[in-house]
Amino acid sequence: MEQEEGLKALDNIVTQFNTYEDFLDSQITTVDLYYLEDETLARQLVELGYRGTGERVKREDFEARKAAIEISRLAERAQQKTLTSAGKDLQDNFLMALAMREEDNRNGKLSLNQQQTDAAHTLKKQLASVIFIRDRNSYGQEISGYIDYAHRLKTEDFEVYFSGKKRLLPRTTDISFYNWDADIAVCNSSPNYQVIADNPEGLLFRYKRDRKILNVDPKAQPGDNSTRIPIPTELYIQAVIFDHISRRKT
């Protein structure tokens, strides 16, 4: 508890002053300067703990904490730039659902809350979402398909989708694509999922990291560590997100 309070006090000092010299100057009184007649000497006495009006802070502690806070700030800014959903005014349930999953799918790891931290010491969790969309293309043809969300995030800029400039639609390059009017069906394995198209009971996807099967049949269970979540949306005829969580011991 004392260590936490000490760190909090140091953080308050570090964020308040730009440099260690600024902190030292704040501890010097006009009386000190009157008698010492040397600002540099006054700073040295404060640094050594002989003078000063507040808590003593070592130079190395100040500078180390200042650097740590700056690194954390830059990392946060970089993360915000990476997440294309950050700062967007998302109105539709589908886009909000994608935004909730963007960081985990983009980084290849599952964000853990406080109740999950114990498991994090022994298990490495990864989220790999599959998006099902059924709608009409620009020619009015009905299409549907399954999208490997993590793979698409790595190969495409989702800014146009989260900003509403374009709609996310399945393509012939996704893990599954079907044009109902033209009767064109295409399947492709992705870096994350292997397609099992010859299954008599329907289409299956095998997650390559843990080799677990994801069953996308709405009448069947999606499989171990997988969930099927229908998304009410005004953007598409139908939208479903399958979340698969891979657990591996570390």
PDB file of C-alpha atoms in Angstrom:
ATOM      1  CA  MET A   1       0.000   0.000   0.000  1.00  0.00           C
ATOM      2  CA  GLU A   2       2.815   2.411   0.919  1.00  0.00           C
ATOM      3  CA  GLN A   3       4.609   1.570  -2.323  1.00  0.00           C
ATOM      4  CA  GLU A   4       1.451   2.322  -4.354  1.00  0.00           C
ATOM      5  CA  GLU A   5       0.958   5.641  -2.550  1.00  0.00           C
ATOM      6  CA  GLY A   6       4.613   6.515  -3.147  1.00  0.00           C
ATOM      7  CA  LEU A   7       4.303   5.747  -6.854  1.00  0.00           C
ATOM      8  CA  LYS A   8       1.127   7.794  -7.106  1.00  0.00           C
ATOM      9  CA  ALA A   9       2.857  10.755  -5.414  1.00  0.00           C
ATOM     10  CA  LEU A  10       5.802  10.418  -7.801  1.00  0.00           C
ATOM     11  CA  ASP A  11       3.457  10.309 -10.799  1.00  0.00           C
ATOM     12  CA  ASN A  12       1.789  13.521  -9.599  1.00  0.00           C
ATOM     13  CA  ILE A  13       5.185  15.227  -9.430  1.00  0.00           C
ATOM     14  CA  VAL A  14       6.384  13.862 -12.773  1.00  0.00           C
ATOM     15  CA  THR A  15       3.233  14.949 -14.620  1.00  0.00           C
ATOM     16  CA  GLN A  16       3.308  18.374 -12.977  1.00  0.00           C
ATOM     17  CA  PHE A  17       6.866  19.308 -14.015  1.00  0.00           C
ATOM     18  CA  ASN A  18       8.458  19.018 -17.453  1.00  0.00           C
ATOM     19  CA  THR A  19      12.017  18.569 -16.176  1.00  0.00           C
ATOM     20  CA  TYR A  20      13.763  17.596 -12.966  1.00  0.00           C
ATOM     21  CA  GLU A  21      15.207  21.115 -12.781  1.00  0.00           C
ATOM     22  CA  ASP A  22      11.679  22.550 -12.835  1.00  0.00           C
ATOM     23  CA  PHE A  23      10.821  20.313  -9.875  1.00  0.00           C
ATOM     24  CA  LEU A  24      13.916  21.463  -7.959  1.00  0.00           C
ATOM     25  CA  ASP A  25      13.103  25.115  -8.653  1.00  0.00           C
ATOM     26  CA  SER A  26       9.631  24.617  -7.171  1.00  0.00           C
ATOM     27  CA  GLN A  27      11.284  23.617  -3.881  1.00  0.00           C
ATOM     28  CA  ILE A  28      13.485  26.708  -3.670  1.00  0.00           C
ATOM     29  CA  THR A  29      12.229  29.704  -1.721  1.00  0.00           C
ATOM     30  CA  THR A  30      13.112  33.347  -2.200  1.00  0.00           C
ATOM     31  CA  VAL A  31      14.844  33.185   1.185  1.00  0.00           C
ATOM     32  CA  ASP A  32      17.096  30.373  -0.085  1.00  0.00           C
ATOM     33  CA  LEU A  33      18.119  32.449  -3.087  1.00  0.00           C
ATOM     34  CA  TYR A  34      18.695  35.512  -0.929  1.00  0.00           C
ATOM     35  CA  TYR A  35      21.197  33.764   1.342  1.00  0.00           C
ATOM     36  CA  LEU A  36      22.788  31.363  -1.162  1.00  0.00           C
ATOM     37  CA  GLU A  37      22.911  33.849  -4.069  1.00  0.00           C
ATOM     38  CA  ASP A  38      23.393  30.875  -6.429  1.00  0.00           C
ATOM     39  CA  GLU A  39      20.537  29.082  -8.172  1.00  0.00           C
ATOM     40  CA  THR A  40      22.690  26.058  -9.114  1.00  0.00           C
ATOM     41  CA  LEU A  41      23.813  25.599  -5.496  1.00  0.00           C
ATOM     42  CA  ALA A  42      20.226  25.942  -4.315  1.00  0.00           C
ATOM     43  CA  ARG A  43      19.162  23.172  -6.700  1.00  0.00           C
ATOM     44  CA  GLN A  44      21.976  20.901  -5.505  1.00  0.00           C
ATOM     45  CA  LEU A  45      20.943  21.361  -1.862  1.00  0.00           C
ATOM     46  CA  VAL A  46      17.323  20.487  -2.713  1.00  0.00           C
ATOM     47  CA  GLU A  47      18.443  17.426  -4.676  1.00  0.00           C
ATOM     48  CA  LEU A  48      20.553  16.237  -1.719  1.00  0.00           C
ATOM     49  CA  GLY A  49      17.654  16.787   0.660  1.00  0.00           C
ATOM     50  CA  TYR A  50      19.207  19.630   2.707  1.00  0.00           C
ATOM     51  CA  ARG A  51      16.743  22.245   1.509  1.00  0.00           C
ATOM     52  CA  GLY A  52      13.290  22.161   0.027  1.00  0.00           C
ATOM     53  CA  THR A  53       9.627  22.672   0.863  1.00  0.00           C
ATOM     54  CA  GLY A  54       8.318  19.282  -0.254  1.00  0.00           C
ATOM     55  CA  GLU A  55       9.106  15.599  -0.698  1.00  0.00           C
ATOM     56  CA  ARG A  56      12.598  14.642  -1.843  1.00  0.00           C
ATOM     57  CA  VAL A  57      12.739  12.905  -5.227  1.00  0.00           C
ATOM     58  CA  LYS A  58      15.915  11.461  -6.687  1.00  0.00           C
ATOM     59  CA  ARG A  59      16.867  12.527 -10.206  1.00  0.00           C
ATOM     60  CA  GLU A  60      17.054   8.927 -11.486  1.00  0.00           C
ATOM     61  CA  ASP A  61      13.587   8.132 -10.071  1.00  0.00           C
ATOM     62  CA  PHE A  62      12.082  11.253 -11.653  1.00  0.00           C
ATOM     63  CA  GLU A  63      13.637  10.654 -15.060  1.00  0.00           C
ATOM     64  CA  ALA A  64      12.855   6.912 -15.083  1.00  0.00           C
ATOM     65  CA  ARG A  65       9.205   7.526 -14.241  1.00  0.00           C
ATOM     66  CA  LYS A  66       9.002  10.383 -16.731  1.00  0.00           C
ATOM     67  CA  ALA A  67      10.289   8.078 -19.469  1.00  0.00           C
ATOM     68  CA  ALA A  68       7.872   5.295 -18.487  1.00  0.00           C
ATOM     69  CA  ILE A  69       4.888   7.640 -18.612  1.00  0.00           C
ATOM     70  CA  GLU A  70       5.988   8.992 -21.996  1.00  0.00           C
ATOM     71  CA  ILE A  71       6.396   5.476 -23.410  1.00  0.00           C
ATOM     72  CA  SER A  72       2.926   4.580 -22.146  1.00  0.00           C
ATOM     73  CA  ARG A  73       1.482   7.737 -23.709  1.00  0.00           C
ATOM     74  CA  LEU A  74       3.110   7.050 -27.079  1.00  0.00           C
ATOM     75  CA  ALA A  75       1.944   3.435 -26.996  1.00  0.00           C
ATOM     76  CA  GLU A  76      -1.609   4.574 -26.298  1.00  0.00           C
ATOM     77  CA  ARG A  77      -1.472   7.048 -29.177  1.00  0.00           C
ATOM     78  CA  ALA A  78      -0.113   4.365 -31.499  1.00  0.00           C
ATOM     79  CA  GLN A  79      -2.889   2.013 -30.439  1.00  0.00           C
ATOM     80  CA  GLN A  80      -5.517   4.664 -31.134  1.00  0.00           C
ATOM     81  CA  LYS A  81      -4.055   5.194 -34.590  1.00  0.00           C
ATOM     82  CA  THR A  82      -4.038   1.460 -35.247  1.00  0.00           C
ATOM     83  CA  LEU A  83      -7.695   0.967 -34.297  1.00  0.00           C
ATOM     84  CA  THR A  84      -9.669   2.312 -37.228  1.00  0.00           C
ATOM     85  CA  SER A  85     -12.863   2.234 -35.158  1.00  0.00           C
ATOM     86  CA  ALA A  86     -11.424   4.624 -32.534  1.00  0.00           C
ATOM     87  CA  GLY A  87     -13.288   7.900 -32.289  1.00  0.00           C
ATOM     88  CA  LYS A  88     -16.000   6.917 -34.759  1.00  0.00           C
ATOM     89  CA  ASP A  89     -19.671   7.689 -34.083  1.00  0.00           C
ATOM     90  CA  LEU A  90     -21.036   4.204 -34.714  1.00  0.00           C
ATOM     91  CA  GLN A  91     -24.814   3.970 -34.859  1.00  0.00           C
ATOM     92  CA  ASP A  92     -25.470   0.485 -36.227  1.00  0.00           C
ATOM     93  CA  ASN A  93     -25.219  -2.650 -34.062  1.00  0.00           C
ATOM     94  CA  PHE A  94     -23.062  -4.414 -36.639  1.00  0.00           C
ATOM     95  CA  LEU A  95     -20.385  -1.725 -36.737  1.00  0.00           C
ATOM     96  CA  MET A  96     -20.415  -1.506 -32.938  1.00  0.00           C
ATOM     97  CA  ALA A  97     -19.944  -5.279 -32.736  1.00  0.00           C
ATOM     98  CA  LEU A  98     -16.978  -5.081 -35.116  1.00  0.00           C
ATOM     99  CA  ALA A  99     -15.464  -2.213 -33.132  1.00  0.00           C
ATOM    100  CA  MET A 100     -15.712  -4.209 -29.898  1.00  0.00           C
ATOM    101  CA  ARG A 101     -13.696  -7.004 -31.514  1.00  0.00           C
ATOM    102  CA  GLU A 102     -11.244  -4.982 -33.583  1.00  0.00           C
ATOM    103  CA  GLU A 103      -8.394  -4.735 -31.058  1.00  0.00           C
ATOM    104  CA  ASP A 104      -8.473  -8.427 -30.102  1.00  0.00           C
ATOM    105  CA  ASN A 105      -8.643  -9.645 -33.700  1.00  0.00           C
ATOM    106  CA  ARG A 106      -6.018  -7.189 -34.900  1.00  0.00           C
ATOM    107  CA  ASN A 107      -3.539  -7.992 -32.122  1.00  0.00           C
ATOM    108  CA  GLY A 108      -4.200 -11.717 -32.050  1.00  0.00           C
ATOM    109  CA  LYS A 109      -4.849 -11.802 -28.319  1.00  0.00           C
ATOM    110  CA  LEU A 110      -7.833 -11.585 -26.016  1.00  0.00           C
ATOM    111  CA  SER A 111      -8.149  -8.586 -23.713  1.00  0.00           C
ATOM    112  CA  LEU A 112      -8.528  -9.819 -20.143  1.00  0.00           C
ATOM    113  CA  ASN A 113     -10.613  -8.154 -17.450  1.00  0.00           C
ATOM    114  CA  GLN A 114      -9.733  -8.196 -13.754  1.00  0.00           C
ATOM    115  CA  GLN A 115     -11.554 -11.476 -13.101  1.00  0.00           C
ATOM    116  CA  GLN A 116      -9.553 -13.223 -15.817  1.00  0.00           C
ATOM    117  CA  THR A 117      -6.060 -12.210 -14.729  1.00  0.00           C
ATOM    118  CA  ASP A 118      -5.410 -15.406 -12.768  1.00  0.00           C
ATOM    119  CA  ALA A 119      -6.000 -17.528 -15.865  1.00  0.00           C
ATOM    120  CA  ALA A 120      -3.738 -15.252 -17.880  1.00  0.00           C
ATOM    121  CA  HIS A 121      -0.714 -16.540 -15.976  1.00  0.00           C
ATOM    122  CA  THR A 122      -1.160 -20.045 -17.383  1.00  0.00           C
ATOM    123  CA  LEU A 123      -3.252 -19.591 -20.525  1.00  0.00           C
ATOM    124  CA  LYS A 124      -2.693 -17.486 -23.604  1.00  0.00           C
ATOM    125  CA  LYS A 125      -6.066 -16.586 -25.096  1.00  0.00           C
ATOM    126  CA  GLN A 126      -6.607 -15.515 -28.678  1.00  0.00           C
ATOM    127  CA  LEU A 127      -9.772 -14.321 -30.349  1.00  0.00           C
ATOM    128  CA  ALA A 128     -10.490 -15.117 -33.990  1.00  0.00           C
ATOM    129  CA  SER A 129     -13.877 -13.908 -35.222  1.00  0.00           C
ATOM    130  CA  VAL A 130     -15.675 -15.058 -38.353  1.00  0.00           C
ATOM    131  CA  ILE A 131     -18.272 -12.726 -39.842  1.00  0.00           C
ATOM    132  CA  PHE A 132     -21.263 -14.026 -41.813  1.00  0.00           C
ATOM    133  CA  ILE A 133     -23.030 -11.511 -44.062  1.00  0.00           C
ATOM    134  CA  ARG A 134     -25.995 -11.997 -46.406  1.00  0.00           C
ATOM    135  CA  ASP A 135     -27.076  -9.073 -48.573  1.00  0.00           C
ATOM    136  CA  ARG A 136     -27.184  -7.792 -52.162  1.00  0.00           C
ATOM    137  CA  ASN A 137     -24.217  -6.536 -54.165  1.00  0.00           C
ATOM    138  CA  SER A 138     -24.138  -3.444 -56.386  1.00  0.00           C
ATOM    139  CA  TYR A 139     -25.781  -5.467 -59.199  1.00  0.00           C
ATOM    140  CA  GLY A 140     -28.731  -6.405 -57.002  1.00  0.00           C
ATOM    141  CA  GLN A 141     -27.581 -10.032 -56.738  1.00  0.00           C
ATOM    142  CA  GLU A 142     -27.978 -11.793 -53.410  1.00  0.00           C
ATOM    143  CA  ILE A 143     -24.623 -12.836 -51.975  1.00  0.00           C
ATOM    144  CA  SER A 144     -23.453 -14.322 -48.712  1.00  0.00           C
ATOM    145  CA  GLY A 145     -20.162 -15.384 -47.230  1.00  0.00           C
ATOM    146  CA  TYR A 146     -17.926 -15.910 -44.240  1.00  0.00           C
ATOM    147  CA  ILE A 147     -15.118 -13.447 -43.543  1.00  0.00           C
ATOM    148  CA  ASP A 148     -12.003 -14.106 -41.464  1.00  0.00           C
ATOM    149  CA  TYR A 149     -12.109 -10.807 -39.563  1.00  0.00           C
ATOM    150  CA  ALA A 150      -8.488 -10.888 -38.341  1.00  0.00           C
ATOM    151  CA  HIS A 151      -7.170 -11.614 -41.830  1.00  0.00           C
ATOM    152  CA  ARG A 152      -9.232  -8.862 -43.442  1.00  0.00           C
ATOM    153  CA  LEU A 153      -8.019  -6.370 -40.820  1.00  0.00           C
ATOM    154  CA  LYS A 154      -4.421  -7.148 -41.781  1.00  0.00           C
ATOM    155  CA  THR A 155      -4.991  -6.885 -45.526  1.00  0.00           C
ATOM    156  CA  GLU A 156      -7.475  -4.035 -45.771  1.00  0.00           C
ATOM    157  CA  ASP A 157      -8.105  -0.560 -44.344  1.00  0.00           C
ATOM    158  CA  PHE A 158     -11.356  -0.705 -42.346  1.00  0.00           C
ATOM    159  CA  GLU A 159     -11.541   3.080 -42.097  1.00  0.00           C
ATOM    160  CA  VAL A 160     -14.001   3.141 -45.013  1.00  0.00           C
ATOM    161  CA  TYR A 161     -16.329   0.720 -43.205  1.00  0.00           C
ATOM    162  CA  PHE A 162     -16.286   2.315 -39.765  1.00  0.00           C
ATOM    163  CA  SER A 163     -16.722   5.771 -41.295  1.00  0.00           C
ATOM    164  CA  GLY A 164     -19.747   4.578 -43.312  1.00  0.00           C
ATOM    165  CA  LYS A 165     -18.197   5.263 -46.720  1.00  0.00           C
ATOM    166  CA  LYS A 166     -18.537   1.612 -47.771  1.00  0.00           C
ATOM    167  CA  ARG A 167     -20.306  -1.511 -46.561  1.00  0.00           C
ATOM    168  CA  LEU A 168     -18.342  -4.591 -45.640  1.00  0.00           C
ATOM    169  CA  LEU A 169     -19.362  -7.387 -48.036  1.00  0.00           C
ATOM    170  CA  PRO A 170     -18.032 -10.916 -48.623  1.00  0.00           C
ATOM    171  CA  ARG A 171     -15.697 -11.426 -51.578  1.00  0.00           C
ATOM    172  CA  THR A 172     -14.540 -14.359 -53.633  1.00  0.00           C
ATOM    173  CA  THR A 173     -11.223 -14.147 -51.744  1.00  0.00           C
ATOM    174  CA  ASP A 174     -12.843 -14.704 -48.331  1.00  0.00           C
ATOM    175  CA  ILE A 175     -13.005 -18.096 -46.631  1.00  0.00           C
ATOM    176  CA  SER A 176     -16.439 -18.633 -48.163  1.00  0.00           C
ATOM    177  CA  PHE A 177     -18.437 -16.786 -50.808  1.00  0.00           C
ATOM    178  CA  TYR A 178     -21.707 -17.625 -52.537  1.00  0.00           C
ATOM    179  CA  ASN A 179     -23.606 -15.713 -55.233  1.00  0.00           C
ATOM    180  CA  TRP A 180     -27.171 -17.027 -55.064  1.00  0.00           C
ATOM    181  CA  ASP A 181     -28.268 -15.593 -58.418  1.00  0.00           C
ATOM    182  CA  ALA A 182     -25.208 -16.646 -60.419  1.00  0.00           C
ATOM    183  CA  ASP A 183     -24.808 -19.887 -58.440  1.00  0.00           C
ATOM    184  CA  ILE A 184     -21.105 -19.240 -57.825  1.00  0.00           C
ATOM    185  CA  ALA A 185     -19.523 -20.788 -54.753  1.00  0.00           C
ATOM    186  CA  VAL A 186     -15.906 -20.225 -53.685  1.00  0.00           C
ATOM    187  CA  CYS A 187     -13.974 -21.372 -50.604  1.00  0.00           C
ATOM    188  CA  ASN A 188     -10.460 -20.372 -49.556  1.00  0.00           C
ATOM    189  CA  SER A 189      -8.432 -21.282 -46.519  1.00  0.00           C
ATOM    190  CA  SER A 190      -6.990 -18.262 -44.702  1.00  0.00           C
ATOM    191  CA  PRO A 191      -3.955 -17.843 -42.416  1.00  0.00           C
ATOM    192  CA  ASN A 192      -6.285 -18.549 -39.469  1.00  0.00           C
ATOM    193  CA  TYR A 193      -8.895 -20.983 -40.775  1.00  0.00           C
ATOM    194  CA  GLN A 194      -8.836 -24.131 -42.874  1.00  0.00           C
ATOM    195  CA  VAL A 195     -12.039 -24.701 -44.861  1.00  0.00           C
ATOM    196  CA  ILE A 196     -13.672 -28.146 -44.684  1.00  0.00           C
ATOM    197  CA  ALA A 197     -16.106 -28.023 -47.602  1.00  0.00           C
ATOM    198  CA  ASP A 198     -16.688 -31.751 -48.140  1.00  0.00           C
ATOM    199  CA  ASN A 199     -18.476 -32.300 -44.840  1.00  0.00           C
ATOM    200  CA  PRO A 200     -21.880 -33.931 -45.555  1.00  0.00           C
ATOM    201  CA  GLU A 201     -23.511 -31.952 -42.741  1.00  0.00           C
ATOM    202  CA  GLY A 202     -22.377 -28.580 -44.012  1.00  0.00           C
ATOM    203  CA  LEU A 203     -19.507 -26.123 -44.088  1.00  0.00           C
ATOM    204  CA  LEU A 204     -16.910 -26.297 -41.318  1.00  0.00           C
ATOM    205  CA  PHE A 205     -13.863 -24.182 -40.448  1.00  0.00           C
ATOM    206  CA  ARG A 206     -10.859 -25.471 -38.507  1.00  0.00           C
ATOM    207  CA  TYR A 207      -8.923 -22.890 -36.500  1.00  0.00           C
ATOM    208  CA  LYS A 208      -5.279 -23.569 -37.286  1.00  0.00           C
ATOM    209  CA  ARG A 209      -3.805 -22.664 -33.885  1.00  0.00           C
ATOM    210  CA  ASP A 210      -5.737 -25.151 -31.764  1.00  0.00           C
ATOM    211  CA  ARG A 211      -7.301 -27.230 -34.574  1.00  0.00           C
ATOM    212  CA  LYS A 212     -10.774 -26.810 -33.071  1.00  0.00           C
ATOM    213  CA  ILE A 213     -13.749 -27.023 -35.429  1.00  0.00           C
ATOM    214  CA  LEU A 214     -16.092 -24.065 -35.926  1.00  0.00           C
ATOM    215  CA  ASN A 215     -19.515 -25.235 -37.126  1.00  0.00           C
ATOM    216  CA  VAL A 216     -21.461 -22.401 -38.765  1.00  0.00           C
ATOM    217  CA  ASP A 217     -24.700 -24.381 -39.156  1.00  0.00           C
ATOM    218  CA  PRO A 218     -27.335 -22.337 -37.259  1.00  0.00           C
ATOM    219  CA  LYS A 219     -29.041 -25.572 -36.150  1.00  0.00           C
ATOM    220  CA  ALA A 220     -25.846 -27.002 -34.631  1.00  0.00           C
ATOM    221  CA  GLN A 221     -23.603 -26.002 -31.743  1.00  0.00           C
ATOM    222  CA  PRO A 222     -20.734 -23.805 -33.030  1.00  0.00           C
ATOM    223  CA  GLY A 223     -18.103 -25.959 -31.294  1.00  0.00           C
ATOM    224  CA  ASP A 224     -15.665 -25.850 -28.397  1.00  0.00           C
ATOM    225  CA  ASN A 225     -14.787 -22.336 -27.210  1.00  0.00           C
ATOM    226  CA  SER A 226     -16.978 -20.818 -29.928  1.00  0.00           C
ATOM    227  CA  THR A 227     -20.129 -18.732 -29.854  1.00  0.00           C
ATOM    228  CA  ARG A 228     -22.654 -17.728 -32.492  1.00  0.00           C
ATOM    229  CA  ILE A 229     -24.084 -14.214 -32.135  1.00  0.00           C
ATOM    230  CA  PRO A 230     -26.782 -12.949 -34.550  1.00  0.00           C
ATOM    231  CA  ILE A 231     -26.457  -9.169 -34.962  1.00  0.00           C
ATOM    232  CA  PRO A 232     -29.633  -7.105 -35.503  1.00  0.00           C
ATOM    233  CA  THR A 233     -28.654  -4.579 -38.159  1.00  0.00           C
ATOM    234  CA  GLU A 234     -30.160  -2.189 -40.673  1.00  0.00           C
ATOM    235  CA  LEU A 235     -27.151  -2.495 -42.981  1.00  0.00           C
ATOM    236  CA  TYR A 236     -27.669  -6.097 -44.120  1.00  0.00           C
ATOM    237  CA  ILE A 237     -30.334  -8.706 -44.675  1.00  0.00           C
ATOM    238  CA  GLN A 238     -28.525 -10.903 -42.149  1.00  0.00           C
ATOM    239  CA  ALA A 239     -25.357 -10.663 -40.084  1.00  0.00           C
ATOM    240  CA  VAL A 240     -23.855 -13.153 -37.632  1.00  0.00           C
ATOM    241  CA  ILE A 241     -20.521 -13.101 -35.790  1.00  0.00           C
ATOM    242  CA  PHE A 242     -18.813 -16.285 -34.637  1.00  0.00           C
ATOM    243  CA  ASP A 243     -16.226 -15.777 -31.897  1.00  0.00           C
ATOM    244  CA  HIS A 244     -13.651 -18.507 -31.351  1.00  0.00           C
ATOM    245  CA  ILE A 245     -11.328 -18.281 -28.348  1.00  0.00           C
ATOM    246  CA  SER A 246      -8.136 -20.291 -28.546  1.00  0.00           C
ATOM    247  CA  ARG A 247      -6.582 -21.280 -25.220  1.00  0.00           C
ATOM    248  CA  ARG A 248      -2.948 -22.344 -25.065  1.00  0.00           C
ATOM    249  CA  LYS A 249      -0.763 -22.951 -22.042  1.00  0.00           C
ATOM    250  CA  THR A 250       2.213 -20.607 -21.720  1.00  0.00           C
TER     251      THR A 250
END
